[in-house]
mmCIF file of C-alpha atoms in Angstrom:
data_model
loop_
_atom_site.group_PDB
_atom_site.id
_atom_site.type_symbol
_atom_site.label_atom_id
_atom_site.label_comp_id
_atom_site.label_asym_id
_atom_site.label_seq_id
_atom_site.Cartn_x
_atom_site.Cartn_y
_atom_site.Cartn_z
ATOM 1 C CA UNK A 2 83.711 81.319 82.154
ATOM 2 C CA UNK A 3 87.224 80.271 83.165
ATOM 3 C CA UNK A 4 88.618 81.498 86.917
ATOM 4 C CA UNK A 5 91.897 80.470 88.667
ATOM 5 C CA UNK A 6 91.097 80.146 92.490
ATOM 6 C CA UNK A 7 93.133 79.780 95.441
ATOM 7 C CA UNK A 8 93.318 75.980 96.003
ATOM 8 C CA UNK A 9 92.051 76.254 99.740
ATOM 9 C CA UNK A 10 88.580 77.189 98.250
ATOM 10 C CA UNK A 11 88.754 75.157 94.929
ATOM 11 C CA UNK A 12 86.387 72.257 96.323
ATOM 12 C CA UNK A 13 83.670 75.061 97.390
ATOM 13 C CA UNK A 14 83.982 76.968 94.434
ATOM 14 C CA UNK A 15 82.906 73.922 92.004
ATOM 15 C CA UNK A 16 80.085 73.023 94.045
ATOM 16 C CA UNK A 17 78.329 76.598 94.200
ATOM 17 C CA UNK A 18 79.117 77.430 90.582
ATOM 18 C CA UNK A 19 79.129 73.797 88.851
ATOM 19 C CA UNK A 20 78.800 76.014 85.607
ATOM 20 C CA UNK A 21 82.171 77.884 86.014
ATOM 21 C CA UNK A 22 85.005 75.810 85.258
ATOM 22 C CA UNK A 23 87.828 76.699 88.031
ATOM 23 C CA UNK A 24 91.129 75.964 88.143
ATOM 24 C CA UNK A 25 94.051 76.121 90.525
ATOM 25 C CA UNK A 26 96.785 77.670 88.761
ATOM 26 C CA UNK A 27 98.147 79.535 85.519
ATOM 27 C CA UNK A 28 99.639 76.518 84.176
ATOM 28 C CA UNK A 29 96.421 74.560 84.269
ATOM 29 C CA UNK A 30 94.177 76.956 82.288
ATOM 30 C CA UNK A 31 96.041 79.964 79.943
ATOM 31 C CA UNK A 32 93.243 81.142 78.658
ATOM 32 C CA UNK A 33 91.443 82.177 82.101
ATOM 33 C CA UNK A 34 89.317 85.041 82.364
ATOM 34 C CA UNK A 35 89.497 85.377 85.919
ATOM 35 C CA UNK A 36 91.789 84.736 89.076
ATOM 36 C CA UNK A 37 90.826 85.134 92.690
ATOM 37 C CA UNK A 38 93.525 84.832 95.289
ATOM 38 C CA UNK A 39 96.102 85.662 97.149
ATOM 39 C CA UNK A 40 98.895 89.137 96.331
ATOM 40 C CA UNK A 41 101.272 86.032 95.355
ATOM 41 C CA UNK A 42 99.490 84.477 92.952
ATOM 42 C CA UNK A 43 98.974 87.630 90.602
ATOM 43 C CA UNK A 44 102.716 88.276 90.245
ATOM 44 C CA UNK A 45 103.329 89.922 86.685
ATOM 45 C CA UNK A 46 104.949 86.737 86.110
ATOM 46 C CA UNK A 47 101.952 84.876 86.625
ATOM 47 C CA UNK A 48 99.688 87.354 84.947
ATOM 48 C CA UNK A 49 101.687 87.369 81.811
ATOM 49 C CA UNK A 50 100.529 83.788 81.135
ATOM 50 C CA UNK A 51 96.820 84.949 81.023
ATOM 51 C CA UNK A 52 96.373 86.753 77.968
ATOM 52 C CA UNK A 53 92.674 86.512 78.747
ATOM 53 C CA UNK A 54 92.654 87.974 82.053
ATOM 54 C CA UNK A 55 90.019 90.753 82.682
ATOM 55 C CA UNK A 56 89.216 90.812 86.387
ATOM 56 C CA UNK A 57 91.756 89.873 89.699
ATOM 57 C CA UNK A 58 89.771 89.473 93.036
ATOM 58 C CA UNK A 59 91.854 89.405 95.949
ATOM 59 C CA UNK A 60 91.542 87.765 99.355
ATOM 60 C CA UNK A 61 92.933 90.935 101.024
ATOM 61 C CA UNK A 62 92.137 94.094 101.698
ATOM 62 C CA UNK A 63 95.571 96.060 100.624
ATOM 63 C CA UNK A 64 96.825 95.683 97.142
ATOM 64 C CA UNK A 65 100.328 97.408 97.706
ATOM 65 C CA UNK A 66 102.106 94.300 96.479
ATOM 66 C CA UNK A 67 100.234 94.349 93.249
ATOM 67 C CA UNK A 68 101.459 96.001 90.193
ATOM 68 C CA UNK A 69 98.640 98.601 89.535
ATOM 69 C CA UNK A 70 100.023 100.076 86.977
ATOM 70 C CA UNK A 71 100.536 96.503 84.965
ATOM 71 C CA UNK A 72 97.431 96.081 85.557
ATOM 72 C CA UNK A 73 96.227 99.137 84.380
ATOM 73 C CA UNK A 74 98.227 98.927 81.014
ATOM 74 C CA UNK A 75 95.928 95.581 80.789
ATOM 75 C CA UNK A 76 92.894 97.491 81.500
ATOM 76 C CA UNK A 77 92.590 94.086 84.249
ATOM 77 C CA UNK A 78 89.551 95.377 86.796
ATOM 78 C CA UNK A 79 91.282 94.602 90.440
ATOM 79 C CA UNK A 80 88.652 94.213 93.471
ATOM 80 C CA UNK A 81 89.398 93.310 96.779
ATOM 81 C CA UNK A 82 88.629 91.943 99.748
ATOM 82 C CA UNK A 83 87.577 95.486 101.874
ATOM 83 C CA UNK A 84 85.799 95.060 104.961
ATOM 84 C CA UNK A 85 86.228 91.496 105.828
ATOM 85 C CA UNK A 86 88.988 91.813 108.160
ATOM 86 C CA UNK A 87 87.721 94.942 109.735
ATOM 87 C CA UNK A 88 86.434 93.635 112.944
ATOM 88 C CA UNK A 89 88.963 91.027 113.797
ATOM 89 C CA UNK A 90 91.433 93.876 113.444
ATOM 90 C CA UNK A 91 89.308 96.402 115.135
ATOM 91 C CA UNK A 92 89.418 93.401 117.995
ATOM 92 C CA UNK A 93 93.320 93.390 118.002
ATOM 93 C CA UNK A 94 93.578 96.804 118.062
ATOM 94 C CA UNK A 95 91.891 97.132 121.582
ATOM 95 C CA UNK A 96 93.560 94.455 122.682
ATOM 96 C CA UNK A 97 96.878 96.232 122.249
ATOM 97 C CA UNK A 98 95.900 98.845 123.852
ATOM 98 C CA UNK A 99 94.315 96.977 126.603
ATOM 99 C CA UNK A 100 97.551 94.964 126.985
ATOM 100 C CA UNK A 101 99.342 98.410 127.478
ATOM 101 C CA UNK A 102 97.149 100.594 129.768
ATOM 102 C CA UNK A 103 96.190 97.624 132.102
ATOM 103 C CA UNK A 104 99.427 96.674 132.675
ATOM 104 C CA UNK A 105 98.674 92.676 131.159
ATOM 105 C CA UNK A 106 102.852 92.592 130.526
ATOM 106 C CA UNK A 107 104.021 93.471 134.215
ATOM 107 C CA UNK A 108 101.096 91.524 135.596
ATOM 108 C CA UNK A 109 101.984 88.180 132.950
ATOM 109 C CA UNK A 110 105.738 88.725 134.473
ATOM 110 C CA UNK A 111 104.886 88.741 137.933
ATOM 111 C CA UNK A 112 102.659 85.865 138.012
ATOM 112 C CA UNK A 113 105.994 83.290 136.460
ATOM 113 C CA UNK A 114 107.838 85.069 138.840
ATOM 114 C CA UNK A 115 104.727 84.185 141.701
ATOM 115 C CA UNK A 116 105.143 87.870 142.593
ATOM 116 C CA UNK A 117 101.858 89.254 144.242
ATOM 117 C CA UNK A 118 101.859 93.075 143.806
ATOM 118 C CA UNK A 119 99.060 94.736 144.021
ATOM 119 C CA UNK A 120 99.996 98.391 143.892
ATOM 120 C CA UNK A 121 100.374 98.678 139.870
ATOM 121 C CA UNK A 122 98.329 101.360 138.954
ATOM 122 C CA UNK A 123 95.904 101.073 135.325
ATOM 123 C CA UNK A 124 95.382 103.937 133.185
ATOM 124 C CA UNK A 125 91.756 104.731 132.615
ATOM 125 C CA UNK A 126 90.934 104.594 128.703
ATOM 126 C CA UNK A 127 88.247 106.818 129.816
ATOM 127 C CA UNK A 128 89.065 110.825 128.765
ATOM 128 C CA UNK A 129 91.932 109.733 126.964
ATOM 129 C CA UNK A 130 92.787 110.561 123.480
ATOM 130 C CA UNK A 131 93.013 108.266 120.457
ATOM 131 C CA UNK A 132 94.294 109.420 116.880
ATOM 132 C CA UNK A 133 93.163 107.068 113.778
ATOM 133 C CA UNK A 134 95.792 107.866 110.700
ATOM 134 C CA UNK A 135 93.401 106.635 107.536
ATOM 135 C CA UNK A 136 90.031 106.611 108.320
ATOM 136 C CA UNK A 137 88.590 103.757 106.144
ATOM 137 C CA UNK A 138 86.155 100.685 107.453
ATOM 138 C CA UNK A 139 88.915 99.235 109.405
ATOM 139 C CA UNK A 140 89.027 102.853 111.647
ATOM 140 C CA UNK A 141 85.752 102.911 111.834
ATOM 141 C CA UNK A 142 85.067 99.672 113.469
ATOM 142 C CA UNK A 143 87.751 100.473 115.731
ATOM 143 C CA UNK A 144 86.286 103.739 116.650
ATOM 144 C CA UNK A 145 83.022 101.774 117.021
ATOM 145 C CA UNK A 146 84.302 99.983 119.530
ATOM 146 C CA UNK A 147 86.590 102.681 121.538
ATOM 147 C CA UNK A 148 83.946 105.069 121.747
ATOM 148 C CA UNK A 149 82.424 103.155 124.774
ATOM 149 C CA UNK A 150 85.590 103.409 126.901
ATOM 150 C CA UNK A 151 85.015 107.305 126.733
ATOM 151 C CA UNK A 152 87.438 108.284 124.785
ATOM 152 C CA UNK A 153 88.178 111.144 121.993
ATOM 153 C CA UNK A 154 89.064 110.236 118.626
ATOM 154 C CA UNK A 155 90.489 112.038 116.341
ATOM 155 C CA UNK A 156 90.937 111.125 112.487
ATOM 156 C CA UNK A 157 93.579 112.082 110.109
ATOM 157 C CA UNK A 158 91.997 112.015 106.055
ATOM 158 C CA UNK A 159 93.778 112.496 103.284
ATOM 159 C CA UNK A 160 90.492 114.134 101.887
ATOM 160 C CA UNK A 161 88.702 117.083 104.048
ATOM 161 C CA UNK A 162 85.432 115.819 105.042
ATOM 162 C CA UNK A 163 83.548 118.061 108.083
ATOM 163 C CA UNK A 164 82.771 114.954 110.191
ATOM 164 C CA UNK A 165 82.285 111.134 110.088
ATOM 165 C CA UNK A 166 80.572 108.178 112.305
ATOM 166 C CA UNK A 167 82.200 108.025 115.660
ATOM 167 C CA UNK A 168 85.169 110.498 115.065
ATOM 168 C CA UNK A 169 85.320 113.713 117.490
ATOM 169 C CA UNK A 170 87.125 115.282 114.993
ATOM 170 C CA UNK A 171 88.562 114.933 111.786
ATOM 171 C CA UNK A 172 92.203 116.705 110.086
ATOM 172 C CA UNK A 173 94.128 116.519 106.976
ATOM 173 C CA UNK A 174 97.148 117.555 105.452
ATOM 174 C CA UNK A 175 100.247 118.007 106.935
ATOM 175 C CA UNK A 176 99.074 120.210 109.950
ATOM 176 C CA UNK A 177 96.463 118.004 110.790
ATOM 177 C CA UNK A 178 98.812 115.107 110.650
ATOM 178 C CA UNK A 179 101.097 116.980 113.351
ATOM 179 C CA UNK A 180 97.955 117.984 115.345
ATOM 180 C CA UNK A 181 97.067 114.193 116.168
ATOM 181 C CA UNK A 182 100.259 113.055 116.486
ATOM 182 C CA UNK A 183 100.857 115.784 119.010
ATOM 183 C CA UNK A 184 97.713 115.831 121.022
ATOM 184 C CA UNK A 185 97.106 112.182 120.918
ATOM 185 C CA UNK A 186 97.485 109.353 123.690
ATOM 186 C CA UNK A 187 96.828 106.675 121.204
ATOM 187 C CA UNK A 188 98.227 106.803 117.402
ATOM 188 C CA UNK A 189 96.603 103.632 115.770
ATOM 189 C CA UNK A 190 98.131 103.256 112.075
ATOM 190 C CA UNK A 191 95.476 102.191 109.502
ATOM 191 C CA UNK A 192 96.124 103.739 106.492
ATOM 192 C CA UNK A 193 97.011 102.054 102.772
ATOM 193 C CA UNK A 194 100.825 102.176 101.784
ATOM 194 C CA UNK A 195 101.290 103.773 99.033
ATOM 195 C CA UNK A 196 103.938 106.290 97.327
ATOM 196 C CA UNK A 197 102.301 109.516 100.074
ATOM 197 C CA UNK A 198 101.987 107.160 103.008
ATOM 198 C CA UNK A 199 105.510 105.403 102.767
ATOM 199 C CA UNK A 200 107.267 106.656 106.015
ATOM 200 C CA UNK A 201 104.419 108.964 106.598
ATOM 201 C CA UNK A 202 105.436 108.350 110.394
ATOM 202 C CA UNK A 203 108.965 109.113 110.948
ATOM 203 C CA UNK A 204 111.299 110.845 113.551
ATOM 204 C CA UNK A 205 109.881 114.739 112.570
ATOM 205 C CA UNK A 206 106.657 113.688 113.768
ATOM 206 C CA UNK A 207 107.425 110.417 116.158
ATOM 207 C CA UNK A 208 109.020 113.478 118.010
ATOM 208 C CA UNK A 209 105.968 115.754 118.384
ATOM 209 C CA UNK A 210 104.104 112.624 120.623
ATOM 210 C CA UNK A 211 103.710 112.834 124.350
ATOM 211 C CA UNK A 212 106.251 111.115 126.178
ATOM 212 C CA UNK A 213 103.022 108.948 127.868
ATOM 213 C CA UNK A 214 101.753 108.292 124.127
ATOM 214 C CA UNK A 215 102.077 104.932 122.311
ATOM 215 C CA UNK A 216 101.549 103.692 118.459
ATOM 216 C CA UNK A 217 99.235 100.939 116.927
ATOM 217 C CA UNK A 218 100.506 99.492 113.537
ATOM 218 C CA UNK A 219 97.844 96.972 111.803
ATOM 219 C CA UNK A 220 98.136 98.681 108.135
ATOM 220 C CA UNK A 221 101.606 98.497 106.997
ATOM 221 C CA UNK A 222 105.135 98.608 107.825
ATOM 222 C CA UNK A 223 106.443 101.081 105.466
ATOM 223 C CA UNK A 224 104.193 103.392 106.805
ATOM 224 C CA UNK A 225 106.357 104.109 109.753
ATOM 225 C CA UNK A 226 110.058 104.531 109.344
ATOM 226 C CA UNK A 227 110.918 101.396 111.759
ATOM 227 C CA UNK A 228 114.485 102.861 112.603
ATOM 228 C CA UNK A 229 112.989 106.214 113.858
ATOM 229 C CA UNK A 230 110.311 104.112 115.574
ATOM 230 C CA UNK A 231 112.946 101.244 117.229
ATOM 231 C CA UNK A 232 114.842 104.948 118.243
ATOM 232 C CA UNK A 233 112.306 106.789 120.018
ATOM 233 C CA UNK A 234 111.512 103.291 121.848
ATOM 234 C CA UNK A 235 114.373 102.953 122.989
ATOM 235 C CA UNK A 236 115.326 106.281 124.586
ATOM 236 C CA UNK A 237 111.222 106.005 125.587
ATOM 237 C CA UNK A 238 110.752 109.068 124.347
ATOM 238 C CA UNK A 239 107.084 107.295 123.654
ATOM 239 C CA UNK A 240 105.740 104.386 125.927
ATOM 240 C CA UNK A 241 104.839 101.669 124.099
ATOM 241 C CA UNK A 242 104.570 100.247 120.577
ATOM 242 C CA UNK A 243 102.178 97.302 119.777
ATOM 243 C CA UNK A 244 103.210 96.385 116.169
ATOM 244 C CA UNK A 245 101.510 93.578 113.899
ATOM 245 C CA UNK A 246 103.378 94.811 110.437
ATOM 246 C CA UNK A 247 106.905 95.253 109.896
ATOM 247 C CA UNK A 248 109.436 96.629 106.897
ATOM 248 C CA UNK A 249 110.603 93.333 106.899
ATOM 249 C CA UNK A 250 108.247 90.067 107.213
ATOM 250 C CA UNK A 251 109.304 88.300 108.908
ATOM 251 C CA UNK A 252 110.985 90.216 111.416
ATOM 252 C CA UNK A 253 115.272 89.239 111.277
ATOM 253 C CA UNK A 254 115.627 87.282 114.414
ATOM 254 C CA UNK A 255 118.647 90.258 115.397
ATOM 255 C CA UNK A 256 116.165 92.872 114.906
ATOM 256 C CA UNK A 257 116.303 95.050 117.713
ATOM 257 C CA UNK A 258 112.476 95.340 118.442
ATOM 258 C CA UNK A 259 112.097 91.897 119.560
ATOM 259 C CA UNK A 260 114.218 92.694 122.705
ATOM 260 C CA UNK A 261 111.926 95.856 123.666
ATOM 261 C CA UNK A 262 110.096 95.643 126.755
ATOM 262 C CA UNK A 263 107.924 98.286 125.535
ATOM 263 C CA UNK A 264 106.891 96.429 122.902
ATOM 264 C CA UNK A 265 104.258 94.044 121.616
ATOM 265 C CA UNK A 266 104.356 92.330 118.608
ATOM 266 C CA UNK A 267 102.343 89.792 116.407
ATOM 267 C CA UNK A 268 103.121 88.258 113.301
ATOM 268 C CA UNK A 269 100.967 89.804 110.934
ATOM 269 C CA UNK A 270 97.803 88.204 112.562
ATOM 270 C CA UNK A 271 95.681 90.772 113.278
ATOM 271 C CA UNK A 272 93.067 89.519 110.602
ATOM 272 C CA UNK A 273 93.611 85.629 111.263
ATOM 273 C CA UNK A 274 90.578 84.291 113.381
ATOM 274 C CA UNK A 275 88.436 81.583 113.083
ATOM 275 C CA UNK A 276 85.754 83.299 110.965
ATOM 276 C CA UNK A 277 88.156 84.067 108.154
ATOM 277 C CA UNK A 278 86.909 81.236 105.677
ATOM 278 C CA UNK A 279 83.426 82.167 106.151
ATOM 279 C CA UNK A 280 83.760 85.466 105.275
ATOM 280 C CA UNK A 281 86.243 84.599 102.026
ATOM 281 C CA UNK A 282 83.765 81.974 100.841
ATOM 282 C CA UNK A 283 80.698 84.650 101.662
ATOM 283 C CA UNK A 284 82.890 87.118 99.358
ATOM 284 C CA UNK A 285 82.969 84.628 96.322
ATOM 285 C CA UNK A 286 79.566 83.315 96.768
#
């Protein structure tokens, strides 16, 4: 068997499978039967110079920048990389919303400023209210780990199911949507993009928050409309944003959510620790 792997894991690759001949790229091997790798490197463009390709393996968990339906036509099997990046993710998530109700920003400010205040009030997580949007592994391992802090969690499903692993409660459809977004303290965005989820969040429903509520974005960008979001932020008709996916990647230097100060934003590293490799090598072994 022929594969095309990512470069980064080329050298491991050859020594755990010394009977698979891998290669790095398209150009080096035509007539590959298999390529595992990054969104990037199975561009239709790339793909159309495998005429043997049956099976794509990615590195990632979302395969919105693949062309499914290409893929389809080809009858190509796609898998992907679901499930590693849940709990570094699940991590970040309560980190931004540690940041937020702890009052980490004012506290980071005062201390370059060698201002000692100590009447700042916290916000107990505890009997507060957290809505999950897309309850897949990466929810769940963030529900995993809220559910000590005493919280309630909802979870919105595209699919009715009656109940699920550390969910309070669980809605769908268009109601249900509106019934987390309204009775929420938390909205943490984990759903795939796709053609139903594009601008799922947007200012009909941004509207229907509390004005002491704040939104979590790990999933995708699309999936909130950012100019209703950067809106509502500004007029803080919401609190706080912490945002680690964007429409645009990377984020235009004039865009207007840098300047925020209820905002806090990564560069698409929610998933990026340490134990990354590990993991991808532990998914090709």
């Amino acid at each position: 068997m022929k594969i095309i792997i990512d470069e980064h894991f080329y050298d491991m690759a050859t020594k755990a499978f010394p009977n698979i001949e891998f290669f790095k790229n398209a150009d080096e091997c035509p007539d590959a039967e298999a390529l595992i790798g990054q969104p990037e490197a199975m561009d239709v463009g790339i793909l159309e110079k495998l005429p043997k390709l049956r099976w794509l393996q990615l590195f990632r968990a979302g395969y919105d920048m693949i062309d499914t339906d290409y893929i389809r036509k080809r009858n190509i099997t796609l898998t992907n990389g679901k499930d590693i990046f849940s709990i570094p993710i699940a991590e970040d998530v309560v980190c931004k919303i540690l940041m937020h109700s702890t009052n980490a920003f004012k506290f980071i400010e005062n201390k370059q400023s060698k201002i000692w205040d100590n009447k700042l009030k916290r916000v107990e997580l505890n009997g507060q209210t957290i809505g999950l949007i897309g309850t897949g592994s990466i929810a769940t391992e963030i529900a995993k780990r809220l559910k000590p802090f005493g919280v309630k969690l909802l979870g919105h499903k595209r699919t009715p199911v009656l109940s699920m692993p550390y969910f309070d409660e669980i809605y769908s459809g268009k109601s249900g949507l509106d019934y987390v977004m309204s009775n929420s303290d938390y909205i943490i965005i984990t759903a795939d993009l796709n053609k139903s989820t594009f601008h799922l969040i947007n200012k009909d429903n941004l509207k229907l928050m509390k004005e002491t509520a704040s939104i979590i974005n790990i999933a995708r960008g699309s999936i909130i409309n950012e100019d209703d979001l950067t809106e509502v932020l500004k007029n803080k008709s919401i609190a706080y944003a912490g945002l680690d996916v964007f429409e645009v990647e990377p984020l235009p230097f004039n865009d207007e959510l840098w300047n925020l100060d209820n905002v806090y934003l990564t560069p698409h590293a929610s998933a990026l620790v340490k134990n990354n490799k590990s993991r991808w090598e532990t998914l090709i072994v």
